[in-house]
Amino acid sequence: NAGVMQNPRHLVRRRGQEARLRCSPMKGHSHVYWYRQLPEEGLKFMVYLQKENIIDESGMPKERFSAEFPKEGPSILRIQQVVRGDSAAYFCASSLNSGTYHNEQFFGPGTRLTVL
Amino acid sequence: GQQLNQSPQSMFIQEGEDVSMNCTSSSIFNTWLWYKQDPGEGPVLLIALYKAGELTSNGRLTAQFGITRKDSFLNISASIPSDVGIYFCAGPKGGTASKLTFGTGTRLQVTL
């Protein structure tokens, strides 16, 4: 039973380029979350999606960042015109439910983005 | 906003020792989750807690949901080298179950 898959594991971009991060949730999970982690810090929530819907994007920067979870295929976190401050580890998580209880989130291995 | 403070920030212990760490919040949480993160990897869920006062075990790990709902504790018994890593507490943020707030982390290092 495969866990949450993310690719690529490492991504290097030059300032001004676009970064595309992919996430495939665990089998049977329809709730996807994206988090960002800076070195030596905890994870910070960015966005919560269900299939074809953005449910909560309160943690997403207003510009340059977007996320989608299409009917078919993985969830994509897209960062346009990357800047050095975007360098971080980006983690995707998925859950079976989203209610108050038993909504445990399971995380992927992350994508480490480095902006030169 | 809600903040989860973990202590200690880091600890060195000898193999075989028991470990205790805690997580405190200025506001009430209805769920507490404990994760472990190894270098270069994503967090792995260890234990989930849903009721005040609840005590739950997973092998050598035991976690408790504080009675006040503002804290949680994680204990590791008879530590082994593979326990090395960063332990995070997490809980749903702002009353919405779906966003997790993560704690500041406790870095555990084990000496042989």
Tab-separated table of N, CA and C in Angstrom, chain A residues 45 56 58, chain B residues 1-4 25 27-31 91-102:
chain	number	residue	atom	x	y	z
A	45	PHE	N	1.273	25.433	7.416
A	45	PHE	CA	0.192	25.124	6.482
A	45	PHE	C	0.143	26.129	5.341
A	56	ASP	N	-9.214	25.617	1.365
A	56	ASP	CA	-8.648	26.628	2.259
A	56	ASP	C	-7.256	26.963	1.757
A	58	SER	N	-5.612	29.780	2.983
A	58	SER	CA	-5.263	30.899	3.855
A	58	SER	C	-3.769	30.991	4.148
B	1	GLY	N	-1.994	34.409	16.838
B	1	GLY	CA	-2.497	33.109	16.416
B	1	GLY	C	-2.042	32.007	17.346
B	2	GLN	N	-2.536	30.825	17.100
B	2	GLN	CA	-2.172	29.704	17.957
B	2	GLN	C	-0.711	29.347	17.776
B	3	GLN	N	-0.078	28.993	18.890
B	3	GLN	CA	1.306	28.595	18.841
B	3	GLN	C	1.484	27.400	19.755
B	4	LEU	N	2.269	26.443	19.305
B	4	LEU	CA	2.560	25.270	20.111
B	4	LEU	C	4.024	25.309	20.482
B	25	SER	N	0.120	24.851	24.667
B	25	SER	CA	-0.543	25.825	23.812
B	25	SER	C	-1.232	26.880	24.661
B	27	SER	N	-4.062	28.048	23.703
B	27	SER	CA	-5.483	27.820	23.451
B	27	SER	C	-5.782	26.321	23.430
B	28	ILE	N	-7.047	26.013	23.470
B	28	ILE	CA	-7.493	24.621	23.560
B	28	ILE	C	-7.396	23.914	22.212
B	29	PHE	N	-6.965	22.666	22.245
B	29	PHE	CA	-6.985	21.812	21.076
B	29	PHE	C	-7.894	20.614	21.337
B	30	ASN	N	-8.582	20.162	20.329
B	30	ASN	CA	-9.443	18.989	20.447
B	30	ASN	C	-8.776	17.711	19.967
B	31	THR	N	-7.645	17.869	19.310
B	31	THR	CA	-6.874	16.731	18.812
B	31	THR	C	-5.395	17.051	18.983
B	91	GLY	N	-1.652	20.069	16.000
B	91	GLY	CA	-3.079	20.033	16.272
B	91	GLY	C	-3.823	20.882	15.260
B	92	PRO	N	-5.120	20.650	15.117
B	92	PRO	CA	-5.925	21.429	14.174
B	92	PRO	C	-5.927	22.896	14.548
B	93	LYS	N	-5.864	23.736	13.545
B	93	LYS	CA	-5.652	25.164	13.757
B	93	LYS	C	-6.956	25.934	13.660
B	94	GLY	N	-7.173	26.829	14.568
B	94	GLY	CA	-8.253	27.795	14.457
B	94	GLY	C	-9.642	27.189	14.386
B	95	GLY	N	-9.829	26.013	15.015
B	95	GLY	CA	-11.154	25.412	15.020
B	95	GLY	C	-11.472	24.642	13.754
B	96	THR	N	-10.616	24.747	12.758
B	96	THR	CA	-10.850	23.998	11.518
B	96	THR	C	-9.984	22.755	11.553
B	97	ALA	N	-10.634	21.620	11.402
B	97	ALA	CA	-9.907	20.382	11.613
B	97	ALA	C	-8.804	20.167	10.601
B	98	SER	N	-8.878	20.834	9.482
B	98	SER	CA	-8.029	20.412	8.390
B	98	SER	C	-6.664	21.062	8.334
B	99	LYS	N	-6.470	22.188	9.007
B	99	LYS	CA	-5.146	22.794	8.991
B	99	LYS	C	-4.435	22.400	10.272
B	100	LEU	N	-3.242	21.904	10.154
B	100	LEU	CA	-2.480	21.568	11.342
B	100	LEU	C	-1.504	22.682	11.681
B	101	THR	N	-1.456	23.000	12.984
B	101	THR	CA	-0.391	23.852	13.514
B	101	THR	C	0.659	22.929	14.102
B	102	PHE	N	1.914	23.144	13.746
B	102	PHE	CA	2.991	22.311	14.259
B	102	PHE	C	3.733	23.030	15.376
